[in-house]
Coordinates of C-alpha atoms and ligand atoms in Angstrom, one line a residue:
M1 CA 0.0 0.0 0.0
Q2 CA 1.3 3.5 -0.9
I3 CA 0.6 6.4 1.3
I4 CA 0.7 9.4 -1.1
G5 CA 0.0 12.7 0.6
Y6 CA -3.5 12.4 2.0
T7 CA -4.5 9.4 -0.2
E8 CA -3.8 5.7 -0.3
S9 CA -3.0 3.8 -3.5
S10 CA -2.2 0.3 -4.6
Q11 CA -1.9 0.2 -8.4
G12 CA 1.2 -1.9 -8.7
A13 CA 1.8 -5.7 -8.7
P14 CA 2.6 -7.4 -5.4
F15 CA 6.3 -8.1 -4.5
E16 CA 7.9 -10.6 -2.2
T17 CA 8.7 -9.3 1.3
V18 CA 11.1 -11.1 3.7
T19 CA 10.2 -10.7 7.3
A20 CA 10.9 -12.7 10.5
A21 CA 7.5 -14.4 9.8
G22 CA 8.8 -15.7 6.4
R23 CA 8.4 -14.7 2.8
A24 CA 5.1 -13.2 1.6
M25 CA 3.8 -11.7 -1.6
Q26 CA 1.3 -9.2 -0.4
Y27 CA 2.7 -5.7 -0.8
P28 CA 2.2 -3.7 -4.0
K29 CA 5.2 -2.2 -5.6
A30 CA 4.8 1.6 -6.3
T31 CA 4.3 2.3 -9.9
E32 CA 6.1 5.0 -11.9
A33 CA 2.9 7.2 -11.7
E34 CA 2.7 6.7 -7.9
I35 CA 6.4 7.6 -7.5
N36 CA 5.9 10.7 -9.6
K37 CA 2.8 11.7 -7.7
A38 CA 4.5 11.4 -4.3
V39 CA 7.4 13.5 -5.5
E40 CA 5.2 16.1 -7.2
L41 CA 3.1 16.5 -4.0
A42 CA 6.4 16.8 -1.9
R43 CA 7.6 19.5 -4.3
K44 CA 4.4 21.5 -4.0
A45 CA 4.3 21.0 -0.2
F46 CA 7.8 22.3 0.1
A47 CA 6.7 25.7 -1.3
S48 CA 4.8 26.4 1.9
Y49 CA 6.3 23.9 4.4
R50 CA 9.8 25.5 4.1
F51 CA 8.2 28.6 5.7
A52 CA 6.4 26.7 8.5
T53 CA 7.2 28.2 11.9
G54 CA 9.1 26.3 14.6
A55 CA 5.8 26.1 16.5
Q56 CA 3.9 24.6 13.5
K57 CA 6.6 22.0 12.8
A58 CA 6.8 21.2 16.5
A59 CA 3.0 20.6 16.7
F60 CA 3.3 18.2 13.7
L61 CA 6.2 16.3 15.2
R62 CA 4.5 16.0 18.6
A63 CA 1.3 14.8 16.8
I64 CA 3.2 12.1 15.1
A65 CA 4.5 10.8 18.5
E66 CA 0.9 10.9 19.9
E67 CA -0.4 9.0 16.9
I68 CA 2.3 6.4 17.2
E69 CA 1.6 6.0 20.9
S70 CA -2.1 5.7 20.3
L71 CA -1.4 2.6 18.1
G72 CA -0.8 0.8 21.4
D73 CA -0.4 -3.0 21.3
E74 CA -1.3 -3.3 17.7
L75 CA 2.0 -1.7 16.7
V76 CA 4.0 -3.6 19.3
K77 CA 2.6 -7.0 18.1
T78 CA 3.1 -6.1 14.4
V79 CA 6.8 -5.1 15.0
M80 CA 7.4 -8.3 17.0
A81 CA 5.9 -10.5 14.3
E82 CA 7.8 -8.9 11.5
S83 CA 11.2 -8.4 13.1
G84 CA 11.4 -11.2 15.7
L85 CA 12.4 -8.6 18.3
P86 CA 11.3 -9.2 21.8
E87 CA 8.5 -7.1 23.4
G88 CA 10.8 -5.1 25.8
R89 CA 13.1 -4.1 22.9
V90 CA 10.1 -3.0 20.7
K91 CA 8.5 -1.0 23.5
G92 CA 11.9 0.6 24.3
E93 CA 12.4 1.4 20.6
R94 CA 8.9 3.0 20.4
G95 CA 9.8 5.1 23.4
R96 CA 13.0 6.2 21.7
T97 CA 11.2 7.0 18.5
C98 CA 8.6 9.2 20.2
S99 CA 11.1 11.0 22.5
Q100 CA 13.3 11.6 19.4
L101 CA 10.3 13.3 17.7
H102 CA 9.7 15.4 20.9
L103 CA 13.4 16.3 21.0
F104 CA 13.3 17.7 17.4
A105 CA 10.0 19.5 18.3
D106 CA 11.7 21.2 21.2
L107 CA 14.7 22.1 18.9
V108 CA 12.7 23.8 16.2
Q109 CA 10.3 25.5 18.6
E110 CA 13.3 27.1 20.4
G111 CA 14.7 28.1 17.0
S112 CA 18.4 28.6 17.5
W113 CA 19.2 25.5 15.3
V114 CA 19.3 27.8 12.2
E115 CA 22.8 29.0 13.3
A116 CA 22.0 32.7 12.7
V117 CA 25.2 34.8 12.2
I118 CA 25.0 38.6 11.8
D119 CA 27.8 40.8 10.6
H120 CA 26.6 44.4 10.8
G121 CA 27.3 46.7 7.9
D122 CA 29.6 49.7 8.2
P123 CA 28.9 52.4 5.6
N124 CA 31.9 54.4 6.9
R125 CA 34.5 51.7 6.5
Q126 CA 37.5 52.7 4.4
P127 CA 38.4 52.2 1.7
V128 CA 35.0 50.6 0.9
P129 CA 31.9 50.3 3.0
R130 CA 31.3 47.0 4.7
P131 CA 28.1 45.3 3.7
D132 CA 25.5 44.0 6.1
V133 CA 25.6 40.2 5.9
R134 CA 23.4 37.8 7.8
R135 CA 23.4 34.0 7.4
M136 CA 21.1 31.2 8.5
L137 CA 20.2 27.6 7.6
V138 CA 17.3 27.0 5.3
P139 CA 15.7 23.6 4.3
L140 CA 17.0 21.7 1.3
G141 CA 13.8 20.3 -0.3
P142 CA 12.1 16.9 -0.5
V143 CA 14.2 14.2 1.2
V144 CA 14.0 10.4 0.4
V145 CA 14.5 8.3 3.5
F146 CA 15.7 4.6 3.1
T147 CA 14.7 2.9 6.3
A148 CA 16.8 0.3 8.2
S149 CA 15.8 -3.3 8.8
N150 CA 17.4 -3.5 12.3
F151 CA 15.4 -0.6 13.9
P152 CA 11.9 -1.0 12.6
L153 CA 10.7 2.1 14.5
A154 CA 13.7 4.3 15.5
F155 CA 15.5 4.2 12.2
S156 CA 12.4 3.6 10.1
T157 CA 9.3 5.4 8.8
A158 CA 9.1 7.9 11.7
G159 CA 12.7 7.4 12.8
G160 CA 15.6 9.9 13.2
D161 CA 16.0 10.6 9.5
T162 CA 12.3 11.4 9.0
A163 CA 12.1 13.4 12.2
S164 CA 15.2 15.5 11.4
A165 CA 14.2 16.2 7.8
L166 CA 10.6 17.2 8.8
A167 CA 12.1 19.4 11.6
A168 CA 14.4 21.1 9.1
G169 CA 11.4 22.0 6.9
C170 CA 11.8 19.3 4.3
P171 CA 8.9 17.0 3.0
V172 CA 9.8 13.3 3.3
I173 CA 9.2 10.4 1.0
V174 CA 10.0 7.1 2.8
K175 CA 11.1 4.0 0.9
G176 CA 9.6 1.4 3.2
H177 CA 11.8 -1.6 4.1
E178 CA 10.7 -4.9 2.8
A179 CA 11.5 -6.5 6.2
H180 CA 8.7 -4.7 8.1
P181 CA 6.0 -3.6 5.6
A182 CA 3.0 -3.8 8.0
T183 CA 4.9 -1.8 10.6
N184 CA 5.7 0.8 7.9
L185 CA 2.0 1.0 6.9
L186 CA 0.8 1.5 10.5
V187 CA 3.3 4.3 11.1
A188 CA 2.9 5.9 7.7
R189 CA -0.8 6.2 8.4
A190 CA -0.1 7.7 11.8
I191 CA 2.1 10.3 10.2
Q192 CA -0.6 11.0 7.6
R193 CA -3.2 11.5 10.4
A194 CA -0.8 13.8 12.3
A195 CA -0.2 15.9 9.1
K196 CA -3.9 16.3 8.5
R197 CA -4.8 17.3 12.0
T198 CA -2.0 19.8 12.3
G199 CA -2.9 21.4 9.0
M200 CA 0.3 20.5 7.1
P201 CA 0.3 20.8 3.3
E202 CA -0.6 17.6 1.5
G203 CA 2.6 15.8 0.3
V204 CA 4.7 16.8 3.4
F205 CA 4.9 13.0 3.9
S206 CA 4.5 10.0 1.6
S207 CA 5.6 6.4 2.0
L208 CA 6.2 4.0 -0.9
S209 CA 6.8 0.3 -0.9
G210 CA 8.7 -1.6 -3.5
D211 CA 12.2 -2.9 -4.4
Y212 CA 15.5 -1.5 -5.5
E213 CA 14.0 -0.1 -8.7
T214 CA 11.5 1.9 -6.5
G215 CA 14.3 3.4 -4.4
Q216 CA 16.5 4.1 -7.4
A217 CA 13.7 5.9 -9.2
L218 CA 13.2 8.1 -6.2
V219 CA 16.9 8.9 -5.9
E220 CA 17.0 9.8 -9.7
H221 CA 13.9 12.0 -9.5
P222 CA 14.9 15.6 -10.4
D223 CA 12.7 17.1 -7.7
V224 CA 14.4 15.1 -4.8
A225 CA 16.9 17.2 -3.0
A226 CA 18.6 14.7 -0.6
V227 CA 18.7 11.1 0.5
A228 CA 19.1 9.5 4.0
F229 CA 20.0 5.8 4.2
T230 CA 20.9 3.3 6.9
G231 CA 21.9 -0.2 5.8
S232 CA 24.7 -2.1 4.0
Y233 CA 27.8 -0.6 2.4
R234 CA 26.7 -2.1 -0.9
G235 CA 23.3 -0.4 -0.8
G236 CA 24.6 2.9 0.5
K237 CA 27.4 3.0 -2.0
A238 CA 25.1 2.1 -4.9
L239 CA 22.7 4.9 -4.0
F240 CA 25.5 7.4 -3.4
D241 CA 26.9 6.6 -6.9
L242 CA 23.5 6.9 -8.5
A243 CA 22.9 10.3 -6.8
N244 CA 26.3 11.5 -8.1
R245 CA 25.6 10.4 -11.6
R246 CA 22.4 12.5 -11.8
P247 CA 22.6 15.6 -14.1
K248 CA 22.1 17.5 -10.9
P249 CA 23.9 15.5 -8.1
I250 CA 22.4 15.5 -4.6
P251 CA 23.8 14.6 -1.2
V252 CA 23.3 11.0 0.1
F253 CA 23.8 10.7 3.8
A254 CA 24.4 7.0 4.2
E255 CA 25.3 5.2 7.4
M256 CA 26.8 2.0 6.2
G257 CA 28.1 0.2 9.3
S258 CA 31.3 -0.4 11.0
I259 CA 33.3 -2.9 13.0
N260 CA 33.8 -0.6 16.0
P261 CA 37.3 -1.5 17.3
I262 CA 37.7 -2.0 21.0
V263 CA 41.3 -1.5 22.3
L264 CA 42.1 -3.3 25.6
L265 CA 45.2 -2.2 27.6
P266 CA 47.0 -4.9 29.7
Q267 CA 46.6 -3.6 33.2
Y268 CA 42.9 -3.1 32.7
V269 CA 42.5 -6.6 31.4
E270 CA 44.4 -8.0 34.3
D271 CA 42.3 -6.1 36.8
H272 CA 38.9 -6.7 35.3
A273 CA 39.1 -9.7 33.0
E274 CA 35.8 -11.4 34.1
Q275 CA 33.7 -8.2 34.2
L276 CA 35.2 -6.9 31.0
A277 CA 34.6 -10.2 29.1
A278 CA 31.0 -10.3 30.3
Q279 CA 30.4 -6.6 29.3
L280 CA 31.9 -7.2 25.8
V281 CA 30.0 -10.4 25.2
G282 CA 26.8 -8.6 26.3
S283 CA 27.5 -5.9 23.7
V284 CA 28.5 -8.4 20.9
T285 CA 25.3 -10.4 21.4
L286 CA 22.9 -7.5 22.1
G287 CA 20.0 -7.6 19.6
A288 CA 21.7 -10.7 18.1
G289 CA 24.6 -8.5 17.1
Q290 CA 22.4 -6.7 14.5
F291 CA 23.6 -3.2 15.3
C292 CA 25.9 -0.9 13.3
T293 CA 27.7 -0.2 16.6
N294 CA 28.3 -3.9 17.3
P295 CA 31.9 -4.4 18.5
G296 CA 33.2 -6.6 15.7
L297 CA 36.9 -6.2 16.5
I298 CA 38.7 -6.5 19.9
L299 CA 42.4 -5.6 20.0
L300 CA 43.8 -7.6 22.9
P301 CA 47.3 -7.6 24.4
E302 CA 48.9 -11.0 23.7
A303 CA 50.3 -11.2 27.2
K304 CA 46.8 -11.2 28.7
A305 CA 45.0 -13.2 25.9
E306 CA 44.8 -16.5 27.8
S307 CA 43.0 -15.2 30.9
F308 CA 40.7 -12.9 28.9
I309 CA 39.7 -15.6 26.4
A310 CA 38.9 -18.0 29.2
A311 CA 36.7 -15.4 30.8
M312 CA 35.1 -14.6 27.5
K313 CA 34.3 -18.3 26.8
K314 CA 32.5 -18.4 30.2
A315 CA 30.4 -15.4 29.3
L316 CA 29.7 -16.9 25.8
E317 CA 28.4 -20.1 27.4
A318 CA 25.8 -18.1 29.2
A319 CA 24.5 -16.2 26.1
A320 CA 21.0 -17.4 25.2
P321 CA 20.1 -18.1 21.6
Q322 CA 18.3 -15.2 19.9
C323 CA 16.1 -14.7 16.9
M324 CA 17.6 -12.8 13.9
L325 CA 15.6 -10.2 11.9
N326 CA 14.9 -12.5 9.0
E327 CA 16.2 -15.4 6.9
K328 CA 18.0 -13.0 4.5
I329 CA 19.9 -11.2 7.3
F330 CA 20.8 -14.6 8.8
E331 CA 22.0 -15.9 5.4
G332 CA 24.1 -12.7 5.0
Y333 CA 25.5 -13.3 8.5
L334 CA 26.5 -16.9 7.7
S335 CA 28.0 -16.0 4.4
A336 CA 30.1 -13.1 5.8
L337 CA 31.2 -15.4 8.7
R338 CA 32.3 -18.1 6.3
K339 CA 34.3 -15.7 4.2
L340 CA 36.1 -14.2 7.3
L341 CA 36.8 -17.6 8.9
G342 CA 38.1 -18.9 5.6
A343 CA 40.4 -16.0 5.0
G344 CA 43.4 -17.8 6.5
A345 CA 45.2 -17.4 9.8
V346 CA 41.9 -17.2 11.7
E347 CA 41.4 -19.6 14.7
P348 CA 37.7 -20.1 15.7
L349 CA 37.6 -19.8 19.6
Y350 CA 33.9 -20.3 20.1
A351 CA 31.4 -21.5 17.5
P352 CA 28.0 -23.1 17.9
S353 CA 27.4 -26.5 16.5
E354 CA 24.0 -25.5 15.3
N355 CA 22.7 -22.1 14.2
S356 CA 19.4 -20.9 12.8
A357 CA 17.6 -17.6 12.1
A358 CA 15.3 -18.4 15.0
A359 CA 18.1 -19.4 17.4
V360 CA 21.4 -17.8 16.6
R361 CA 24.4 -18.2 19.0
P362 CA 27.5 -16.1 19.0
T363 CA 30.8 -16.9 17.3
V364 CA 34.2 -15.6 18.3
A365 CA 37.5 -16.0 16.4
K366 CA 41.1 -14.9 16.9
T367 CA 44.0 -13.8 14.7
S368 CA 47.3 -12.1 15.0
A369 CA 48.1 -8.5 14.3
A370 CA 50.3 -9.3 11.4
A371 CA 47.6 -11.4 9.7
F372 CA 45.0 -8.8 10.3
I373 CA 47.1 -6.0 8.9
Q374 CA 47.9 -7.9 5.7
N375 CA 44.4 -9.2 4.9
P376 CA 41.6 -6.8 4.2
L377 CA 39.1 -9.7 4.2
L378 CA 39.5 -9.8 8.0
H379 CA 38.3 -6.2 8.2
A380 CA 34.8 -6.9 6.9
E381 CA 31.7 -6.3 8.9
V382 CA 29.9 -9.5 9.9
F383 CA 26.4 -8.3 10.7
G384 CA 25.4 -10.5 13.6
P385 CA 26.7 -11.9 16.9
F386 CA 30.4 -12.1 16.0
T387 CA 33.6 -10.6 17.1
L388 CA 37.2 -11.0 16.0
L389 CA 40.0 -10.9 18.6
V390 CA 43.3 -9.6 17.3
T391 CA 46.3 -10.0 19.6
W392 CA 49.1 -7.4 19.6
R393 CA 52.5 -7.7 21.2
S394 CA 53.8 -4.1 21.3
E395 CA 52.4 -0.6 21.3
E396 CA 53.9 -0.2 17.8
E397 CA 51.9 -3.1 16.6
L398 CA 48.8 -1.7 18.2
E399 CA 49.4 1.6 16.4
A400 CA 49.9 -0.3 13.1
L401 CA 46.6 -2.1 13.7
L402 CA 44.8 1.2 14.1
Q403 CA 46.5 2.6 11.1
S404 CA 45.3 -0.3 9.0
L405 CA 41.6 0.3 9.7
E406 CA 39.1 2.2 7.6
G407 CA 36.7 4.8 9.0
Q408 CA 34.5 3.7 11.9
L409 CA 31.4 4.9 13.7
T410 CA 33.0 4.3 17.1
A411 CA 36.4 3.4 18.7
T412 CA 36.6 2.4 22.3
L413 CA 39.5 2.2 24.8
F414 CA 39.5 0.3 28.0
A415 CA 42.0 1.6 30.5
E416 CA 42.1 3.5 33.8
G417 CA 44.3 5.5 36.1
E418 CA 47.9 6.0 35.0
E419 CA 47.5 3.5 32.2
L420 CA 44.8 5.6 30.7
L421 CA 46.4 9.0 31.3
S422 CA 49.7 7.9 29.7
H423 CA 47.9 6.8 26.5
K424 CA 46.7 10.2 25.2
A425 CA 48.6 9.6 21.9
L426 CA 46.6 6.4 21.4
L427 CA 43.4 8.3 21.8
D428 CA 44.6 10.9 19.3
S429 CA 45.2 8.1 16.8
M430 CA 41.7 6.7 17.5
R431 CA 40.2 10.2 16.9
E432 CA 41.3 10.0 13.3
L433 CA 39.4 6.8 12.9
A434 CA 36.0 7.3 14.2
G435 CA 33.1 9.7 14.9
R436 CA 32.6 8.7 18.6
L437 CA 35.3 7.8 21.1
I438 CA 34.4 5.9 24.1
I439 CA 36.4 5.2 27.3
N440 CA 35.4 2.1 29.4
G441 CA 32.0 1.6 27.9
V442 CA 30.5 -0.3 25.0
P443 CA 29.6 1.2 21.6
T444 CA 26.1 -0.3 21.5
G445 CA 23.3 2.0 22.8
V446 CA 23.5 5.3 21.0
E447 CA 22.2 8.1 23.2
V448 CA 19.8 10.4 21.4
C449 CA 21.0 13.8 22.6
H450 CA 22.3 17.2 21.3
A451 CA 26.0 16.2 21.5
M452 CA 25.8 12.8 19.9
Q453 CA 27.9 12.0 16.8
H454 CA 26.7 8.9 15.0
G455 CA 28.8 9.0 11.8
G456 CA 32.4 8.6 10.9
P457 CA 34.9 8.7 8.1
W458 CA 34.2 6.6 4.9
P459 CA 33.1 3.8 4.7
A460 CA 31.2 4.2 8.0
T461 CA 29.3 7.0 6.3
T462 CA 29.4 8.9 3.1
D463 CA 30.0 12.2 4.9
S464 CA 31.8 12.3 8.2
R465 CA 30.8 15.9 8.9
F466 CA 27.3 14.9 9.8
T467 CA 25.5 12.7 12.4
S468 CA 22.4 10.6 11.9
V469 CA 21.5 10.4 15.6
G470 CA 20.7 13.3 17.9
T471 CA 19.6 16.9 17.1
G472 CA 22.7 17.5 15.0
A473 CA 21.1 15.3 12.4
I474 CA 19.0 18.2 11.2
R475 CA 22.0 19.9 9.7
R476 CA 22.1 17.3 6.9
F477 CA 18.9 18.7 5.5
A478 CA 19.6 22.4 5.6
R479 CA 22.0 24.7 3.7
P480 CA 23.3 28.1 4.7
V481 CA 22.1 31.2 2.9
A482 CA 23.6 34.7 3.4
F483 CA 21.3 37.7 3.1
Q484 CA 23.3 40.8 2.1
N485 CA 22.0 44.4 2.6
F486 CA 18.4 43.3 3.2
P487 CA 16.0 45.8 4.8
D488 CA 14.8 44.5 8.1
E489 CA 11.2 43.9 6.8
L490 CA 12.4 41.4 4.2
L491 CA 14.7 39.4 6.5
P492 CA 13.5 36.1 8.0
D493 CA 12.5 36.6 11.7
E494 CA 15.6 34.7 12.8
L495 CA 17.8 37.5 11.3
K496 CA 15.8 40.6 12.1
E497 CA 17.7 43.3 14.0
G498 CA 15.5 43.1 17.1
N499 CA 15.7 39.3 17.3
P500 CA 11.9 38.8 17.7
M501 CA 12.4 35.1 18.2
G502 CA 14.9 35.5 21.0
I503 CA 17.2 32.9 19.6
K504 CA 21.0 32.5 20.1
R505 CA 22.9 34.3 17.4
M506 CA 26.5 35.1 16.7
E507 CA 26.8 38.8 16.1
G508 CA 29.7 40.9 15.0
Ligands
LIG601 P1 20.3 -3.0 2.7 O1 20.3 -4.2 1.9 O2 21.4 -2.0 2.6 O3 18.9 -2.2 2.4 C1 18.5 -1.0 3.1 C2 17.5 -0.3 2.2 O4 18.1 0.1 1.0 C3 16.4 -1.2 1.7 O5 15.2 -0.5 1.6 C4 16.8 -1.7 0.4 O6 15.7 -2.0 -0.5 C5 17.5 -0.5 -0.2 N1 18.6 -0.8 -1.1 C6 19.7 -1.5 -0.8 N2 20.5 -1.6 -1.9 C7 19.9 -0.9 -2.9 C8 20.2 -0.6 -4.2 N3 21.3 -1.0 -4.8 N4 19.3 0.1 -4.9 C9 18.2 0.6 -4.4 N5 17.8 0.3 -3.1 C10 18.7 -0.4 -2.3 O7 20.2 -3.3 4.3 P2 19.3 -4.3 5.1 O8 18.3 -5.0 4.1 O9 18.7 -3.6 6.2 O10 20.3 -5.4 5.6 C11 21.2 -6.1 4.7 C12 22.6 -6.0 5.3 O11 22.9 -4.6 5.6 C13 22.8 -6.6 6.7 O12 23.0 -8.0 6.6 C14 23.9 -5.8 7.2 O13 25.1 -6.3 6.7 C15 23.7 -4.4 6.7 N6 23.0 -3.5 7.7 C16 23.7 -2.5 8.2 C17 23.1 -1.6 9.0 C18 23.7 -0.4 9.6 O14 23.3 -0.1 10.7 N7 24.6 0.2 8.9 C19 21.7 -1.8 9.4 C20 21.1 -2.8 8.8 C21 21.7 -3.7 7.9 P3 14.8 -3.3 -0.2 O15 13.9 -3.0 0.9 O16 14.0 -3.4 -1.5 O17 15.7 -4.5 0.1

């Protein structure tokens, strides 16, 4: 079913979806006419929505949260059936989705997010007068959002990408994920109701179902201004390339995953082996390892390897089997695992004798620093409950390991006291690698807050300057415009001399 502005439509032929409940042919693929209609409505809606006040956008975002909450158990049961995720996780994710919407509502209602900067003019400046220049962020235009399979609510139809684009003043067209089509439909209808009851222009939101062709047609559409994506490197890169091949290229903000290196220093391992092993196994197996922040790489001092591995095996024994999102993700997990384990010089330390999509158990393997540095196949993300231990024998080797890595979402260091304070240079190296640095914590569990950075150097994301989690995510969908020598009456309220909105501004 397509949600196109204030209507519903299902003109296309059904396509196969792959959910935790199995494969089903029941969702119509958006036709070319439906795609064009959704984009056309978004283009028209942008003409007025870009001028919506912070209060109007906040009312819309809050109404979306209310509509989602009012779906009650029906939504929880639908997500559980389609994703295989347990009730507690689904309810937690619903809470996160709604509080994210409220956070963006607060942000735009307050108004300072536009980063207003004012340089007053000086007609008496010599040798030439100085112009009056004022700058602020304005919305980009219609945004296409590709939703993630592993967060059916918080990174999906009404997730962070949609919330931040709507908050910026951009209409959104969602390409629904095939892994949770019924969830997508419930939430899309909730957004549609919220848009109607808060008087938003028709086309401020649409949601289309379909396959790769559907998503590609949206990215290629001349009236689309930007793309947000969370998923695989292959998918993100394909859409990034497509957007760059357009006659008028557009930005693609793709979050494509990471192996999130964890660096362990020897004294810390010696002092905390059991607790540390349990903490790391908890993070590796959280959500069956289906997180882009899953710690897929642990850099372990060789001298402490034996005791740490023994503690880790104990923690692994205690890990309960879990359900993966669907067959396709499970097959992808097995295939990535086989490739990595077969890449040479890898010793499996812990591997289940049986594994299935409905009851997956963690796998852990080990290799040496030299093997890891030489073989890029060992750097691949294995999306699921897996981690690779790499042992290092000297700090030079540890530095070389870090140098061999590509861009990451996170990098973590476990150390304390003098051992921590004497490793500032190591933290400086880690800073070049990742968007978020963590000391003595696990990378899973991304706080939604103002200061969060969820993004990192390529290939973790397509643009390391931006975040896809937290209020900073709004900056992806806005561009700066400078207004030079404008009379006060023609300036946006944010830039007027008397600061009628009372926002924070930088003035010179
Ligand atoms: P995906 O395959 O990258 O798909 C994400 C979305 O992009 C889906 O809507 C998909 O369409 C679309 N898409 C992918 N490639 C495309 C292409 N070439 N052209 C047009 N549209 C394209 O991710 P997934 O299905 O969520 O999971 C598959 C794998 O991605 C996992 O096994 C894991 O390795 C990785 N993953 C990473 C993250 C992360 O956080 N970075 C999250 C989830 C998954 P369809 O709906 O039609 O398939």
